[in-house]
PDB file of C-alpha atoms in Angstrom:
ATOM      1  CA  MET A 100     -19.518  -7.119   8.496  1.00  0.00           C
ATOM      2  CA  THR A 101     -17.810  -9.134   5.829  1.00  0.00           C
ATOM      3  CA  PRO A 102     -15.557  -7.690   3.126  1.00  0.00           C
ATOM      4  CA  GLN A 103     -18.224  -8.467   0.539  1.00  0.00           C
ATOM      5  CA  THR A 104     -20.690  -5.998   2.115  1.00  0.00           C
ATOM      6  CA  ASN A 105     -18.170  -3.171   2.490  1.00  0.00           C
ATOM      7  CA  PRO A 106     -16.634  -1.124  -0.307  1.00  0.00           C
ATOM      8  CA  VAL A 107     -13.695  -2.918  -1.820  1.00  0.00           C
ATOM      9  CA  ILE A 108     -10.767  -0.788  -2.905  1.00  0.00           C
ATOM     10  CA  TYR A 109      -9.128  -3.726  -4.665  1.00  0.00           C
ATOM     11  CA  ASP A 110      -9.642  -7.485  -4.689  1.00  0.00           C
ATOM     12  CA  PHE A 111      -7.059  -9.374  -6.735  1.00  0.00           C
ATOM     13  CA  SER A 112      -9.371 -12.370  -7.134  1.00  0.00           C
ATOM     14  CA  GLN A 113     -11.671 -10.185  -9.232  1.00  0.00           C
ATOM     15  CA  HIS A 114      -8.949  -9.399 -11.816  1.00  0.00           C
ATOM     16  CA  SER A 115      -7.102 -11.508 -14.353  1.00  0.00           C
ATOM     17  CA  THR A 116      -3.906  -9.421 -14.301  1.00  0.00           C
ATOM     18  CA  SER A 117      -2.030  -7.034 -12.033  1.00  0.00           C
ATOM     19  CA  ASP A 118      -1.996  -4.328 -14.743  1.00  0.00           C
ATOM     20  CA  ALA A 119      -3.961  -1.900 -12.554  1.00  0.00           C
ATOM     21  CA  TRP A 120      -0.890  -1.576 -10.312  1.00  0.00           C
ATOM     22  CA  HIS A 121       2.259   0.388 -11.155  1.00  0.00           C
ATOM     23  CA  VAL A 122       5.700  -0.235  -9.617  1.00  0.00           C
ATOM     24  CA  VAL A 123       7.808   2.798  -8.681  1.00  0.00           C
ATOM     25  CA  ASN A 124      11.342   1.948  -7.575  1.00  0.00           C
ATOM     26  CA  ASP A 125      14.018   4.278  -6.261  1.00  0.00           C
ATOM     27  CA  GLY A 126      15.425   4.483  -9.803  1.00  0.00           C
ATOM     28  CA  VAL A 127      13.407   7.696 -10.072  1.00  0.00           C
ATOM     29  CA  MET A 128      16.137   9.119  -7.782  1.00  0.00           C
ATOM     30  CA  GLY A 129      19.081   7.119  -9.167  1.00  0.00           C
ATOM     31  CA  GLY A 130      18.652   4.067  -6.933  1.00  0.00           C
ATOM     32  CA  LEU A 131      19.057   0.438  -8.001  1.00  0.00           C
ATOM     33  CA  SER A 132      16.259  -1.386  -6.158  1.00  0.00           C
ATOM     34  CA  LYS A 133      14.122  -3.733  -8.262  1.00  0.00           C
ATOM     35  CA  ALA A 134      10.586  -5.005  -7.790  1.00  0.00           C
ATOM     36  CA  LYS A 135       7.592  -6.369  -9.649  1.00  0.00           C
ATOM     37  CA  ILE A 136       3.969  -7.210  -9.059  1.00  0.00           C
ATOM     38  CA  PHE A 137       2.191 -10.224 -10.523  1.00  0.00           C
ATOM     39  CA  LEU A 138      -0.733 -12.555  -9.904  1.00  0.00           C
ATOM     40  CA  ASN A 139       0.189 -15.895  -8.388  1.00  0.00           C
ATOM     41  CA  THR A 140      -1.611 -19.185  -9.006  1.00  0.00           C
ATOM     42  CA  LYS A 141      -3.918 -18.495  -6.031  1.00  0.00           C
ATOM     43  CA  GLY A 142      -5.120 -15.276  -7.674  1.00  0.00           C
ATOM     44  CA  ASN A 143      -3.392 -12.972  -5.213  1.00  0.00           C
ATOM     45  CA  GLY A 144      -1.168 -10.043  -6.064  1.00  0.00           C
ATOM     46  CA  VAL A 145       2.496 -10.532  -5.170  1.00  0.00           C
ATOM     47  CA  PHE A 146       4.724  -7.476  -4.738  1.00  0.00           C
ATOM     48  CA  GLU A 147       8.319  -8.677  -4.452  1.00  0.00           C
ATOM     49  CA  GLY A 148      11.845  -7.559  -5.048  1.00  0.00           C
ATOM     50  CA  PHE A 149      15.147  -6.446  -3.602  1.00  0.00           C
ATOM     51  CA  ILE A 150      15.916  -3.154  -1.915  1.00  0.00           C
ATOM     52  CA  THR A 151      19.435  -1.766  -2.050  1.00  0.00           C
ATOM     53  CA  THR A 152      20.782   1.435  -0.564  1.00  0.00           C
ATOM     54  CA  GLU A 153      23.436   1.723  -3.280  1.00  0.00           C
ATOM     55  CA  ASN A 154      23.446   4.848  -5.426  1.00  0.00           C
ATOM     56  CA  ASN A 155      21.167   6.719  -2.968  1.00  0.00           C
ATOM     57  CA  GLY A 156      18.469   4.056  -3.258  1.00  0.00           C
ATOM     58  CA  GLY A 157      16.418   2.345  -0.634  1.00  0.00           C
ATOM     59  CA  PHE A 158      12.744   1.965  -1.546  1.00  0.00           C
ATOM     60  CA  SER A 159      10.232   0.305  -3.808  1.00  0.00           C
ATOM     61  CA  SER A 160       6.510   0.851  -4.092  1.00  0.00           C
ATOM     62  CA  VAL A 161       3.483  -0.320  -6.001  1.00  0.00           C
ATOM     63  CA  LYS A 162       0.460   1.927  -6.438  1.00  0.00           C
ATOM     64  CA  HIS A 163      -3.091   1.689  -7.687  1.00  0.00           C
ATOM     65  CA  SER A 164      -5.137   4.698  -8.822  1.00  0.00           C
ATOM     66  CA  PHE A 165      -8.899   4.518  -9.244  1.00  0.00           C
ATOM     67  CA  ALA A 166     -12.026   6.634  -9.559  1.00  0.00           C
ATOM     68  CA  LYS A 167     -12.355   8.833  -6.498  1.00  0.00           C
ATOM     69  CA  LYS A 168     -14.051   6.818  -3.734  1.00  0.00           C
ATOM     70  CA  ASN A 169     -16.089   8.500  -1.001  1.00  0.00           C
ATOM     71  CA  VAL A 170     -14.825   7.138   2.338  1.00  0.00           C
ATOM     72  CA  SER A 171     -16.560   9.603   4.659  1.00  0.00           C
ATOM     73  CA  ASN A 172     -18.829   6.884   6.114  1.00  0.00           C
ATOM     74  CA  TYR A 173     -15.935   4.534   6.973  1.00  0.00           C
ATOM     75  CA  LYS A 174     -13.419   4.545   9.779  1.00  0.00           C
ATOM     76  CA  THR A 175     -11.014   1.757   8.843  1.00  0.00           C
ATOM     77  CA  VAL A 176      -9.090   0.337   5.927  1.00  0.00           C
ATOM     78  CA  LEU A 177      -8.500  -3.413   6.050  1.00  0.00           C
ATOM     79  CA  LEU A 178      -5.647  -5.263   4.369  1.00  0.00           C
ATOM     80  CA  ARG A 179      -5.678  -9.020   3.808  1.00  0.00           C
ATOM     81  CA  ILE A 180      -1.972  -9.699   3.340  1.00  0.00           C
ATOM     82  CA  LYS A 181       0.908 -12.083   3.918  1.00  0.00           C
ATOM     83  CA  GLY A 182       4.432 -10.665   4.123  1.00  0.00           C
ATOM     84  CA  ASN A 183       7.850 -12.064   4.905  1.00  0.00           C
ATOM     85  CA  SER A 184       8.206 -10.467   8.357  1.00  0.00           C
ATOM     86  CA  LYS A 185       9.205  -7.048   6.970  1.00  0.00           C
ATOM     87  CA  THR A 186       7.882  -3.585   7.761  1.00  0.00           C
ATOM     88  CA  PHE A 187       5.891  -1.927   4.975  1.00  0.00           C
ATOM     89  CA  GLN A 188       3.927   1.266   4.579  1.00  0.00           C
ATOM     90  CA  PHE A 189       0.388   1.553   3.301  1.00  0.00           C
ATOM     91  CA  ARG A 190      -0.259   4.973   1.782  1.00  0.00           C
ATOM     92  CA  ILE A 191      -3.393   6.751   0.678  1.00  0.00           C
ATOM     93  CA  LYS A 192      -3.988   9.892  -1.367  1.00  0.00           C
ATOM     94  CA  GLU A 193      -7.177  11.893  -1.453  1.00  0.00           C
ATOM     95  CA  SER A 194      -6.441  13.085  -4.981  1.00  0.00           C
ATOM     96  CA  LEU A 195      -3.943  12.257  -7.717  1.00  0.00           C
ATOM     97  CA  ASP A 196      -2.988  15.956  -7.732  1.00  0.00           C
ATOM     98  CA  GLN A 197      -1.918  15.762  -4.094  1.00  0.00           C
ATOM     99  CA  VAL A 198       1.897  15.640  -3.742  1.00  0.00           C
ATOM    100  CA  HIS A 199       1.945  14.224  -0.201  1.00  0.00           C
ATOM    101  CA  SER A 200       0.626  10.885   1.008  1.00  0.00           C
ATOM    102  CA  PHE A 201      -0.999   9.792   4.229  1.00  0.00           C
ATOM    103  CA  ILE A 202       0.994   6.899   5.659  1.00  0.00           C
ATOM    104  CA  GLN A 203       0.693   4.075   8.145  1.00  0.00           C
ATOM    105  CA  GLU A 204       3.432   1.496   8.745  1.00  0.00           C
ATOM    106  CA  PHE A 205       2.707  -2.138   9.453  1.00  0.00           C
ATOM    107  CA  GLN A 206       4.817  -5.141  10.366  1.00  0.00           C
ATOM    108  CA  THR A 207       4.099  -8.436   8.634  1.00  0.00           C
ATOM    109  CA  SER A 208       4.195 -11.686  10.594  1.00  0.00           C
ATOM    110  CA  GLY A 209       4.993 -14.206   7.864  1.00  0.00           C
ATOM    111  CA  ASP A 210       1.438 -15.591   8.088  1.00  0.00           C
ATOM    112  CA  TRP A 211      -1.839 -14.535   6.511  1.00  0.00           C
ATOM    113  CA  GLU A 212      -3.378 -11.701   8.510  1.00  0.00           C
ATOM    114  CA  THR A 213      -6.089  -9.095   8.224  1.00  0.00           C
ATOM    115  CA  LEU A 214      -4.807  -5.724   9.365  1.00  0.00           C
ATOM    116  CA  SER A 215      -7.283  -3.089  10.481  1.00  0.00           C
ATOM    117  CA  ILE A 216      -5.919   0.456  10.226  1.00  0.00           C
ATOM    118  CA  PRO A 217      -8.002   3.451  11.389  1.00  0.00           C
ATOM    119  CA  LEU A 218      -8.170   6.071   8.638  1.00  0.00           C
ATOM    120  CA  GLU A 219      -7.564   8.838  11.184  1.00  0.00           C
ATOM    121  CA  SER A 220      -4.182   7.261  12.080  1.00  0.00           C
ATOM    122  CA  PHE A 221      -2.670   7.958   8.630  1.00  0.00           C
ATOM    123  CA  TYR A 222      -0.172  10.802   9.000  1.00  0.00           C
ATOM    124  CA  PRO A 223       0.903  13.188   6.201  1.00  0.00           C
ATOM    125  CA  SER A 224       4.345  12.737   4.670  1.00  0.00           C
ATOM    126  CA  PHE A 225       6.298  13.889   1.632  1.00  0.00           C
ATOM    127  CA  ARG A 226       9.598  12.296   0.548  1.00  0.00           C
ATOM    128  CA  GLY A 227      10.119  10.688   3.930  1.00  0.00           C
ATOM    129  CA  ASN A 228       9.368  13.788   5.981  1.00  0.00           C
ATOM    130  CA  THR A 229       6.345  14.057   8.260  1.00  0.00           C
ATOM    131  CA  LEU A 230       4.409  17.201   7.446  1.00  0.00           C
ATOM    132  CA  ASN A 231       3.025  19.684   9.952  1.00  0.00           C
ATOM    133  CA  MET A 232      -0.573  18.958   8.972  1.00  0.00           C
ATOM    134  CA  PRO A 233      -3.461  17.032  10.515  1.00  0.00           C
ATOM    135  CA  ASN A 234      -3.758  13.291  10.005  1.00  0.00           C
ATOM    136  CA  PHE A 235      -6.093  12.019   7.292  1.00  0.00           C
ATOM    137  CA  ASN A 236      -9.618  13.287   7.778  1.00  0.00           C
ATOM    138  CA  GLY A 237     -10.621  13.394   4.145  1.00  0.00           C
ATOM    139  CA  ALA A 238     -13.783  12.237   2.513  1.00  0.00           C
ATOM    140  CA  PHE A 239     -12.154  10.671  -0.548  1.00  0.00           C
ATOM    141  CA  ILE A 240      -9.387   8.287  -1.610  1.00  0.00           C
ATOM    142  CA  GLU A 241      -8.114   8.122  -5.183  1.00  0.00           C
ATOM    143  CA  GLU A 242      -4.859   6.169  -4.800  1.00  0.00           C
ATOM    144  CA  VAL A 243      -3.367   3.490  -2.557  1.00  0.00           C
ATOM    145  CA  THR A 244       0.278   2.424  -2.361  1.00  0.00           C
ATOM    146  CA  PHE A 245       2.366  -0.240  -0.653  1.00  0.00           C
ATOM    147  CA  LEU A 246       5.957   0.867  -0.009  1.00  0.00           C
ATOM    148  CA  ILE A 247       8.996  -0.728   1.549  1.00  0.00           C
ATOM    149  CA  GLY A 248      12.018   1.355   2.502  1.00  0.00           C
ATOM    150  CA  ASN A 249      13.679   0.179   5.703  1.00  0.00           C
ATOM    151  CA  LYS A 250      17.085   1.787   5.021  1.00  0.00           C
ATOM    152  CA  LYS A 251      18.803  -1.567   4.454  1.00  0.00           C
ATOM    153  CA  LYS A 252      19.452  -4.148   1.771  1.00  0.00           C
ATOM    154  CA  GLU A 253      16.746  -6.789   1.846  1.00  0.00           C
ATOM    155  CA  PHE A 254      14.576  -9.116  -0.202  1.00  0.00           C
ATOM    156  CA  PHE A 255      10.863  -8.657   0.337  1.00  0.00           C
ATOM    157  CA  THR A 256       7.591 -10.219  -0.634  1.00  0.00           C
ATOM    158  CA  LEU A 257       4.069  -9.085   0.116  1.00  0.00           C
ATOM    159  CA  GLU A 258       1.125 -11.192  -1.011  1.00  0.00           C
ATOM    160  CA  ILE A 259      -2.069  -9.156  -1.221  1.00  0.00           C
ATOM    161  CA  GLU A 260      -5.527 -10.660  -1.357  1.00  0.00           C
ATOM    162  CA  ARG A 261      -7.712  -7.583  -0.946  1.00  0.00           C
ATOM    163  CA  ILE A 262      -8.108  -4.050   0.434  1.00  0.00           C
ATOM    164  CA  TRP A 263     -11.477  -2.812   1.702  1.00  0.00           C
ATOM    165  CA  LEU A 264     -13.187  -0.306   3.986  1.00  0.00           C
ATOM    166  CA  GLU A 265     -15.203  -0.758   7.149  1.00  0.00           C
TER     167      GLU A 265
END
């Protein structure tokens, strides 16, 4: 199946701005990391910045909330991305009211790639701690997030073309 026939969570080429995404840096906890998201000339979203561990910092994220999407008939989330050889997390939430996220880490290669992540592999976590709960087995998703927090100072860039289900 092609991405066009499966439910798209977000396709940057279908939007004229990146306003549907919201950056959350570690400043919410006193940290000093900085990041932004913007559309590049190719029409892709670019999440980039600098992570610092100073002042109890160490992470940056960008999230997108949307109308609750039924995912019960799908087994996989696909990411069409290009990173700068860093490790990121992709996070999902069943509901905006949910305090924890379901997380899966992925390593970028430096080249364009399509990552296929089984929904059942997303594990529950809250503030960096794995929770004693089952992995994602929900029927809905209402928010997705990309996060970087590798416990070191580093520049990062993640170019995002689209996110969809299969």
